[in-house]
Short mmCIF file of C-alpha atoms in Angstrom, two decimals:
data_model
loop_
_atom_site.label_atom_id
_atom_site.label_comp_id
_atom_site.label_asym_id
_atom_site.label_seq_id
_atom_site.Cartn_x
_atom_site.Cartn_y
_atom_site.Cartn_z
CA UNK Z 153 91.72 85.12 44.09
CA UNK Z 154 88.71 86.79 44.11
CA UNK Z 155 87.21 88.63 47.46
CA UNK Z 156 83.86 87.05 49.21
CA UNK Z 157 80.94 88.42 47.64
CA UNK Z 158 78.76 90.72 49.99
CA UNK Z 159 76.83 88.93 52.64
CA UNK Z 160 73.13 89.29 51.82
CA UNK Z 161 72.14 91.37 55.26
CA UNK Z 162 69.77 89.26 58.14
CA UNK Z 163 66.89 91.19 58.52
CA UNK Z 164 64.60 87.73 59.23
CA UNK Z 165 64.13 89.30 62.59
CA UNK Z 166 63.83 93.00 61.81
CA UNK Z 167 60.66 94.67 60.75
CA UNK Z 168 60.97 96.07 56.91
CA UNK Z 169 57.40 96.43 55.98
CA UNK Z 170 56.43 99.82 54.91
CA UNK Z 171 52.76 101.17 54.97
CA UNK Z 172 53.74 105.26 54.14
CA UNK Z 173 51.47 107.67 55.49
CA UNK Z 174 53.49 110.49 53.57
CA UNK Z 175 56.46 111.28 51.00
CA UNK Z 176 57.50 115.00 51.00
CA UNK Z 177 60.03 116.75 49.20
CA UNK Z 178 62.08 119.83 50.10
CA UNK Z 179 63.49 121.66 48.07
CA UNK Z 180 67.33 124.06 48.98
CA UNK Z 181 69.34 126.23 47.18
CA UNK Z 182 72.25 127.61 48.78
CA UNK Z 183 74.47 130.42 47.07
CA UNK Z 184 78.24 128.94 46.52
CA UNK Z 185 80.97 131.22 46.71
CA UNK Z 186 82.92 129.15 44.10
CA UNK Z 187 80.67 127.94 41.64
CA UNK Z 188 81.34 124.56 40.66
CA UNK Z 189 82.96 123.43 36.88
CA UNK Z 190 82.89 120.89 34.90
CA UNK Z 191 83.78 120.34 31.34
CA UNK Z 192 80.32 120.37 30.87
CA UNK Z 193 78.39 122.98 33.02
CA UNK Z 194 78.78 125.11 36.00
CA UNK Z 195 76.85 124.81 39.23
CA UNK Z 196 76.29 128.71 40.74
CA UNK Z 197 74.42 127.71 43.72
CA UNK Z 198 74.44 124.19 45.89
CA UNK Z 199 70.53 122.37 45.37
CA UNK Z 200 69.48 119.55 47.42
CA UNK Z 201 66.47 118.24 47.02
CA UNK Z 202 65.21 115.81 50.73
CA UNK Z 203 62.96 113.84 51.23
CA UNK Z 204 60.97 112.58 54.37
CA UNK Z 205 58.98 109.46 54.61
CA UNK Z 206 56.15 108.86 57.15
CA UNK Z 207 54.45 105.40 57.83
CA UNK Z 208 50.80 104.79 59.34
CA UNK Z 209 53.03 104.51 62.80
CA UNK Z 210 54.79 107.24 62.93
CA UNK Z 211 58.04 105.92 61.66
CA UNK Z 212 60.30 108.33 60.12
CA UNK Z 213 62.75 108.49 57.28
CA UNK Z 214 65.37 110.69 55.19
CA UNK Z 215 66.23 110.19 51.47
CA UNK Z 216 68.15 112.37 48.79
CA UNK Z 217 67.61 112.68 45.48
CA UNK Z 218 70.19 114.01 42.92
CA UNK Z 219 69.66 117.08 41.16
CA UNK Z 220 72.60 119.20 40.50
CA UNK Z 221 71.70 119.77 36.69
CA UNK Z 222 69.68 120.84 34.97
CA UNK Z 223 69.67 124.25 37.10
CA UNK Z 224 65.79 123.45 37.72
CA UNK Z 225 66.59 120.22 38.31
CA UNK Z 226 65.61 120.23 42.36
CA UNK Z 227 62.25 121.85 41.59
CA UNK Z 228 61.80 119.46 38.61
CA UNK Z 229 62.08 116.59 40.47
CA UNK Z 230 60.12 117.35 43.83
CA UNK Z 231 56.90 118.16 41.59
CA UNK Z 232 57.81 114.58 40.16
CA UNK Z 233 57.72 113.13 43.83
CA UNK Z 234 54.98 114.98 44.64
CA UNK Z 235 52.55 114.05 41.49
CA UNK Z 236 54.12 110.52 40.05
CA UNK Z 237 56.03 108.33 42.81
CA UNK Z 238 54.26 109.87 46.15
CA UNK Z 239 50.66 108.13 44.48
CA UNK Z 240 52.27 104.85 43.21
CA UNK Z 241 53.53 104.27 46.69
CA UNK Z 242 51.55 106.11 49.88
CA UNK Z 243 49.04 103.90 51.30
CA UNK Z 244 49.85 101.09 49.51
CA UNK Z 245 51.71 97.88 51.94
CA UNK Z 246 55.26 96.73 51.04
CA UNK Z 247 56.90 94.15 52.60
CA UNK Z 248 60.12 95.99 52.42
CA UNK Z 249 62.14 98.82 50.64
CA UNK Z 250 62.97 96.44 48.31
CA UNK Z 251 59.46 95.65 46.96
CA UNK Z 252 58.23 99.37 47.50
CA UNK Z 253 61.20 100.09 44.82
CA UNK Z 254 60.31 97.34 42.90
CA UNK Z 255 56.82 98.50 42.03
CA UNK Z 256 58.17 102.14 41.41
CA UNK Z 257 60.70 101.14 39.32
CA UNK Z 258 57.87 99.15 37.68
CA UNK Z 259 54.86 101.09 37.28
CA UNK Z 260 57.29 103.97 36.01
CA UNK Z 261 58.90 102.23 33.02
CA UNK Z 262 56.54 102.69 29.74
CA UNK Z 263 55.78 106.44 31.74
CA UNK Z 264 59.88 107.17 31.02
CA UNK Z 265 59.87 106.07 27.61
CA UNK Z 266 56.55 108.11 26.91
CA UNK Z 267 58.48 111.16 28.51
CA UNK Z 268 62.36 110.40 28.29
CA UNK Z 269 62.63 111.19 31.91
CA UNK Z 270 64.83 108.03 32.49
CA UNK Z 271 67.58 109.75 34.57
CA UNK Z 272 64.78 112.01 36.67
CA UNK Z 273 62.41 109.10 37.23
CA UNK Z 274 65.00 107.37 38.11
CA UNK Z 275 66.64 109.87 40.61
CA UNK Z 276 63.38 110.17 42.43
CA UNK Z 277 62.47 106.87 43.12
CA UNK Z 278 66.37 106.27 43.97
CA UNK Z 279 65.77 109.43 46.99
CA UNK Z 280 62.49 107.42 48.11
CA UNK Z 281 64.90 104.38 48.78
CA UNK Z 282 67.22 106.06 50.70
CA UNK Z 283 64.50 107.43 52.86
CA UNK Z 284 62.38 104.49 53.21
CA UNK Z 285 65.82 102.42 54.78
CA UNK Z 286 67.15 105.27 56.72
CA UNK Z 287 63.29 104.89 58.44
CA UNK Z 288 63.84 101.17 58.68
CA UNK Z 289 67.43 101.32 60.33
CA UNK Z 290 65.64 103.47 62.39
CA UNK Z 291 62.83 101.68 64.09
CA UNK Z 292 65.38 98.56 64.42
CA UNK Z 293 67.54 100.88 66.39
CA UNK Z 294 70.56 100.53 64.71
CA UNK Z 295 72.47 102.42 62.40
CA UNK Z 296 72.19 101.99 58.72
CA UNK Z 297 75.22 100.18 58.12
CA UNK Z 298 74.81 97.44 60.85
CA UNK Z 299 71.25 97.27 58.84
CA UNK Z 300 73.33 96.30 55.79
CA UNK Z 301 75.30 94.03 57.48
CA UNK Z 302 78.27 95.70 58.33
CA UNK Z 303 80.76 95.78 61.53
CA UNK Z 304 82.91 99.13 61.32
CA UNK Z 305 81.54 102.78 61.76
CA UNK Z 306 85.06 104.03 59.60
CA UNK Z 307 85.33 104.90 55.68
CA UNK Z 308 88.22 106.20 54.04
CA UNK Z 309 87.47 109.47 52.19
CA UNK Z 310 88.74 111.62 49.40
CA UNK Z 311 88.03 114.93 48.77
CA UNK Z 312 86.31 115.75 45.37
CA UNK Z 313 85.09 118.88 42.85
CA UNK Z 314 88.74 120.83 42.97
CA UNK Z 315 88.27 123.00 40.49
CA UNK Z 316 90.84 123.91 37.71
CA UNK Z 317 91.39 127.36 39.00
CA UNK Z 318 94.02 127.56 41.75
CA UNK Z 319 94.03 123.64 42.38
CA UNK Z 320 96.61 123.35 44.64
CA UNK Z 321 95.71 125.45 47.34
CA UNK Z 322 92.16 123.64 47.53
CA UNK Z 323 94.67 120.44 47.92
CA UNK Z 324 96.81 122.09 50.20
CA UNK Z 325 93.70 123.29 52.40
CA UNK Z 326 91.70 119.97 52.53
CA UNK Z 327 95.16 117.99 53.06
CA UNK Z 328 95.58 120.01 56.54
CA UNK Z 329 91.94 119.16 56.92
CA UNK Z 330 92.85 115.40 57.35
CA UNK Z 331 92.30 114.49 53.79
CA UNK Z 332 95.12 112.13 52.23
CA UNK Z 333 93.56 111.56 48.78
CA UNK Z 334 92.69 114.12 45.88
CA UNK Z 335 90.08 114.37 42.84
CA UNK Z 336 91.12 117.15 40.32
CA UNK Z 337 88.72 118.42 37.77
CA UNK Z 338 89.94 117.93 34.53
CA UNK Z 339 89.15 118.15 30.59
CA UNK Z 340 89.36 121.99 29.80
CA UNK Z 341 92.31 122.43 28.45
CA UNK Z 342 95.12 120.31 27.67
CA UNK Z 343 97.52 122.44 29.15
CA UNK Z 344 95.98 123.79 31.93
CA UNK Z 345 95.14 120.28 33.18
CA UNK Z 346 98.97 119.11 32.63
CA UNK Z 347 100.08 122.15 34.63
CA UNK Z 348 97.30 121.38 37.32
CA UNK Z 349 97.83 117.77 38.17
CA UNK Z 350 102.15 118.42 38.04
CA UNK Z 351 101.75 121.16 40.62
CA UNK Z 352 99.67 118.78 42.81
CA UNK Z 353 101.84 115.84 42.42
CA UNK Z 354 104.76 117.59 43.20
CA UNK Z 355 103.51 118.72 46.48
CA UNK Z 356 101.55 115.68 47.47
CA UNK Z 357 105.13 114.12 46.89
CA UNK Z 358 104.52 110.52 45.20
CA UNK Z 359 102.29 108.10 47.18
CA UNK Z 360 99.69 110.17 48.01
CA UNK Z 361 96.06 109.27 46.02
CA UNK Z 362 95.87 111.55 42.98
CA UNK Z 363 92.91 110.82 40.65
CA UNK Z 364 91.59 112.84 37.74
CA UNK Z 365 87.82 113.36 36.67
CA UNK Z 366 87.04 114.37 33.02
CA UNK Z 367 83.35 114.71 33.72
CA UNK Z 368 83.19 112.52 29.71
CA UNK Z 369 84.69 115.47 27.91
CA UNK Z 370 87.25 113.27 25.81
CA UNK Z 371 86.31 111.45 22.63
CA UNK Z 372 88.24 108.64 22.11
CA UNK Z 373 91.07 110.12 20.01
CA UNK Z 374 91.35 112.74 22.12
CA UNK Z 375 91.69 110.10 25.30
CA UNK Z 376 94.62 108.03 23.60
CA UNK Z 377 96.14 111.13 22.88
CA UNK Z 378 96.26 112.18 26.84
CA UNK Z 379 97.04 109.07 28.24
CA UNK Z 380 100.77 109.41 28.10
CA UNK Z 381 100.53 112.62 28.92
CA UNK Z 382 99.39 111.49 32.21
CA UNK Z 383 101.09 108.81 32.79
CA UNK Z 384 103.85 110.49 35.40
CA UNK Z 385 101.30 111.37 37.75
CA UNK Z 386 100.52 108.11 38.67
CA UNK Z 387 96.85 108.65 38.50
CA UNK Z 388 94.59 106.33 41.29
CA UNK Z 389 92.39 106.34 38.67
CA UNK Z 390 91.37 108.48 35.21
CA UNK Z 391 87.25 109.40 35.96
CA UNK Z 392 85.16 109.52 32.64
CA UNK Z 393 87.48 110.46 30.10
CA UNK Z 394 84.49 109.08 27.69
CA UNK Z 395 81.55 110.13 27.22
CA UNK Z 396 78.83 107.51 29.35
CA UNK Z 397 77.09 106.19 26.74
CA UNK Z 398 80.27 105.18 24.50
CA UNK Z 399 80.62 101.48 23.00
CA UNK Z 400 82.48 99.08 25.53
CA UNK Z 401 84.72 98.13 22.65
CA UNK Z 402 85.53 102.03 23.16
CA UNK Z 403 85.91 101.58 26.78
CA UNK Z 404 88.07 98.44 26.59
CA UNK Z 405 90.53 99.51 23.50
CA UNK Z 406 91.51 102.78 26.27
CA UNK Z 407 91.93 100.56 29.11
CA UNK Z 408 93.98 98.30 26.81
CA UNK Z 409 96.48 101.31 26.63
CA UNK Z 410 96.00 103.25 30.01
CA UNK Z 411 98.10 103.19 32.35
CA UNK Z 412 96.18 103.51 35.65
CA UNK Z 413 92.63 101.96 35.93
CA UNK Z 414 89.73 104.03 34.38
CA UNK Z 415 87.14 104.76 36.58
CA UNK Z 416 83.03 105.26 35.50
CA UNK Z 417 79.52 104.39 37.25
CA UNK Z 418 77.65 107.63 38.54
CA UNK Z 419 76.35 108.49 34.18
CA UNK Z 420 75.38 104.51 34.73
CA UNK Z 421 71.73 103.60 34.69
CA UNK Z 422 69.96 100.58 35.53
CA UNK Z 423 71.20 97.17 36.32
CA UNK Z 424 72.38 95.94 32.85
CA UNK Z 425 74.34 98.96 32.35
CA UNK Z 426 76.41 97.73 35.35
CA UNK Z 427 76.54 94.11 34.48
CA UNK Z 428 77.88 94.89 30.87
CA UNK Z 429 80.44 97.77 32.25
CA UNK Z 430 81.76 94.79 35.21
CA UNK Z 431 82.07 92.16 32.39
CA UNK Z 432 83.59 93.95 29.86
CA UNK Z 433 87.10 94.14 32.23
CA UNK Z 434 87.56 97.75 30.79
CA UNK Z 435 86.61 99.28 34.19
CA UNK Z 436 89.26 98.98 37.32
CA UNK Z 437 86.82 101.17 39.96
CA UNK Z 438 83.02 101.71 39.37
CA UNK Z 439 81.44 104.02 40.77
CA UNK Z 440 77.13 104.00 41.35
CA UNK Z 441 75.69 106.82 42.37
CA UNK Z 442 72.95 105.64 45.29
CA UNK Z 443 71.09 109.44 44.93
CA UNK Z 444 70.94 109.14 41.32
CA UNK Z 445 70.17 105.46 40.54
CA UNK Z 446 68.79 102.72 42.48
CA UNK Z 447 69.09 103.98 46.26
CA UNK Z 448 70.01 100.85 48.18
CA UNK Z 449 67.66 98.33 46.94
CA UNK Z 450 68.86 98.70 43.51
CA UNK Z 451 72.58 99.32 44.00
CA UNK Z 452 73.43 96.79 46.96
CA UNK Z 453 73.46 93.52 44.34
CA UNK Z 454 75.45 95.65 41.53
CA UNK Z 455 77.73 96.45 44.64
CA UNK Z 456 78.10 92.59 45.10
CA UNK Z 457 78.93 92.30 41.74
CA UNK Z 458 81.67 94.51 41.62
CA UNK Z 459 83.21 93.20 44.57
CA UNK Z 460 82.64 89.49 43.55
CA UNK Z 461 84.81 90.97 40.57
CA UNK Z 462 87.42 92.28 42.14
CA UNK Z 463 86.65 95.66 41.38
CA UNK Z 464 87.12 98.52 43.36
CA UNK Z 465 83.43 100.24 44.37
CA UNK Z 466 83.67 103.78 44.81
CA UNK Z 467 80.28 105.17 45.64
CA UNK Z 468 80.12 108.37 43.74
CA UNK Z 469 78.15 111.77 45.64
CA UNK Z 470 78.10 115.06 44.78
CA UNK Z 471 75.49 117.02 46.92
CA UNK Z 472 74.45 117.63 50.63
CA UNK Z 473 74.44 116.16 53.96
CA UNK Z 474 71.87 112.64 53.95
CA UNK Z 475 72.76 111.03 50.67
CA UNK Z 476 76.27 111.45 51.78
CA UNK Z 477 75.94 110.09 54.75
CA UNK Z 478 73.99 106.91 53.06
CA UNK Z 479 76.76 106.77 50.68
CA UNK Z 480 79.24 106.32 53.74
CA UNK Z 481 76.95 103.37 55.71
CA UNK Z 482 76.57 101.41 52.63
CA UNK Z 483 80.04 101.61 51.61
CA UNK Z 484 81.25 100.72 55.44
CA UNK Z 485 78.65 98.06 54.75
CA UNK Z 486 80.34 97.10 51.93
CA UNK Z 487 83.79 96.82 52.92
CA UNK Z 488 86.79 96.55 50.99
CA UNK Z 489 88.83 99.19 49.80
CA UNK Z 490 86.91 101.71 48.27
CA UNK Z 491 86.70 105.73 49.03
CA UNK Z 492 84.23 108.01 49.97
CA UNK Z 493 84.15 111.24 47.74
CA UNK Z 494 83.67 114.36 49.21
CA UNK Z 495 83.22 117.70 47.50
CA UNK Z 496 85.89 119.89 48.94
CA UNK Z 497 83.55 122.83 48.02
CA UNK Z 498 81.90 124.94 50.43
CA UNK Z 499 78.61 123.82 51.07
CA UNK Z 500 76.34 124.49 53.70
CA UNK Z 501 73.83 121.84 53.07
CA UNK Z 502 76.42 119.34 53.18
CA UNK Z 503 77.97 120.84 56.66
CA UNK Z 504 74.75 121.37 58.19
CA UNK Z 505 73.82 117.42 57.85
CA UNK Z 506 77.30 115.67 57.55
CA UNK Z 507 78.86 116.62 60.89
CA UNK Z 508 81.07 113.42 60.93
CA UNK Z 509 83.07 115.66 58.27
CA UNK Z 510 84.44 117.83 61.59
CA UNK Z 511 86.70 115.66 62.21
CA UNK Z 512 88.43 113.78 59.13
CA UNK Z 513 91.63 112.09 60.69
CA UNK Z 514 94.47 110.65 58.00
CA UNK Z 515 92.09 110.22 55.82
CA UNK Z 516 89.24 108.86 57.56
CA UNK Z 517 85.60 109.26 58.64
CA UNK Z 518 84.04 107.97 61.43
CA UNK Z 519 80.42 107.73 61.94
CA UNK Z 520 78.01 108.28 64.90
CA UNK Z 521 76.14 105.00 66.32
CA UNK Z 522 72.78 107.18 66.07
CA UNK Z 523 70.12 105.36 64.03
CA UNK Z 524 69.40 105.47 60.30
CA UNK Z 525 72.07 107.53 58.62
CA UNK Z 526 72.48 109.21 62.00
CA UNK Z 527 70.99 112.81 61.63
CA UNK Z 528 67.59 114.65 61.49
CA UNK Z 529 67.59 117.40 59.36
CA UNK Z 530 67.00 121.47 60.74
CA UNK Z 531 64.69 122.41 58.34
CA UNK Z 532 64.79 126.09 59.70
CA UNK Z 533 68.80 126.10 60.06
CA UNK Z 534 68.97 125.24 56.47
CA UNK Z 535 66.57 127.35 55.00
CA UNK Z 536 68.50 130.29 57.76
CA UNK Z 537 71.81 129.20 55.81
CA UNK Z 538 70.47 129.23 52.42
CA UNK Z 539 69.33 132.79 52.99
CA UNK Z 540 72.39 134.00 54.43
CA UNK Z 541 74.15 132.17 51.75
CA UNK Z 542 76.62 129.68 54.21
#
């Protein structure tokens, strides 16, 4: 039996119109410790990229966009706020987030086949989103998931980005943090990432949530050939073993063999990407990224769609403080079972704005009743803690 499709939210009463005085971007980069791997790049310092939304009354909103690569990718994508989306939408009357993403998405899409800038158009106008609800849960008074719809201020969580270098104690350290679910980083070596994930089952002991990311490293020869390799670890789910633009007849003939439910979403863009990815069955937990495509206008009816599905929706984030913090209301929004990642990495820009992380208990988050996404950013303390480097 399928689950009841998501509720479309009552906001009859509630004032969405959005007349925007401002959009302005801010750009952080905060040194990390432990830089960041994936089979594909390494991160050396933490960007976040924010952005703040003004109406003609004074209301107020936050947004994130994603831009962990390219290694300009935060400064990239500001100057893109500043000079393409911040004129198609400032003084111009929407009735609502919706519409206001609507015409971005709109007057942006022969502009992103001139350039190629899909993903970084995209991105951008996904950040605006996030700000421009975050303002709206905010003049209604409420927090953003009630906004959405939803009843309960708890999400379960996971914790995310554990490296292939000395796995276990990251595990060890983020399980006596409250965590009970684990991401490792795999597709380096074959070895290495057997010899990872046994050390971590063994000490998580068999029912705790183990789940491996490839970050699309695999082809699809090289994916059959792990899959049995990985079958004793009784994986929550395999993350991107293919690469994100691979044939669904690619996608399905691995799921048709795997033995644990593959997992994609956050290399996903645009609407039909998601429709395809839910109907081709191939995909057990899918995974939008709300920073990187579609914000919440965009993302809320693919959400419905996976849920009307049966699917598991696992927002994917991998950055600081606000867009995790959306990610969490619109996945208690949501409902169902889904997970909340959460880079176990140290990162101030994540700390700084995500205090609900303080206190994770068995593997859960609970968020404050404040308004909007329920924080307003310290520009000085973060700009202090990207110059002291925590």
């Amino acid at each position: 039996m399928k689950p009841t499709p998501l509720p479309h939210p009552d906001t009859s009463a509630l004032n969405l119109g959005i007349d925007l005085q401002s959009l302005q971007a801010y750009v952080f980069r905060c040194p990390s410790p432990v830089p960041v791997r994936t089979s594909f790049g390494t991160m050396h310092d933490r960007p976040a990229l924010l952005v703040r939304a003004e109406t003609t009354d004074g209301a107020i909103g936050w947004g994130e966009i994603w831009c962990n690569f390219p290694a300009c990718g935060a400064e990239h994508r500001a100057r893109l706020l500043d000079t393409v989306i911040a004129p198609l939408l400032v003084k111009t009357p929407f009735s609502s987030p919706q519409q206001a993403y609507a015409h971005a998405t709109a007057r942006t899409e022969v502009l992103a086949l001139q350039t190629g800038e899909f993903g970084p158009i995209a991105q951008v106008i996904a950040g605006v989103d996030l700000a421009l609800w975050d303002l709206c849960a905010r003049r209604a008074s409420m927090p953003l998931y009630r906004l959405l719809g939803g009843s309960e201020n708890t999400v379960p969580v996971y914790a995310s980005g554990i490296n292939p270098d000395a796995p276990l104690a990251l595990v060890q350290h983020m399980h006596a943090s409250g965590y009970r679910a684990f991401k490792l980083k795999i597709g380096f070596d074959d070895t290495q990432d057997i010899e990872n994930l046994q050390a971590v089952r063994q000490w998580l002991g068999p029912d705790i949530a183990l789940m491996a990311d490839v970050n699309q490293a695999w082809s699809l020869d090289q994916a059959n050939f792990m899959l049995p390799r990985l079958a004793p670890f009784n994986l929550t789910w395999l993350e991107e073993p293919l690469r994100a633009d691979s044939s669904m007849a690619a996608w399905q003939q691995l799921s048709a063999h795997a033995p644990m439910p593959l997992a994609a979403g956050e290399n996903m863009l645009g609407s039909h990407a998601f429709e395809q990815s839910i109907a081709s069955g191939a995909f057990g937990v899918v995974q939008p990224d709300i920073a990187k495509w579609g914000g919440i206008s965009g993302t809320w009816p693919v959400i419905q769609n996976i849920r009307s599905n049966g699917l598991r929706y696992c927002p994917h984030f991998l950055g600081a403080g606000i867009g995790l913090m959306a990610s969490a209301h619109v996945l208690a929004a949501a409902g169902g079972d889904g997970l909340l990642e959460v880079d176990a990495n140290d990162n101030a820009l994540r700390t700084l704005l995500a205090p609900a992380l303080a206190q994770i208990c068995d593997g859960r988050m609970t968020m404050s009743e404040d308004v909007g996404v329920g924080l307003e950013p310290d520009l000085q303390a973060l700009t202090l803690a990207c110059a002291q480097g925590r």
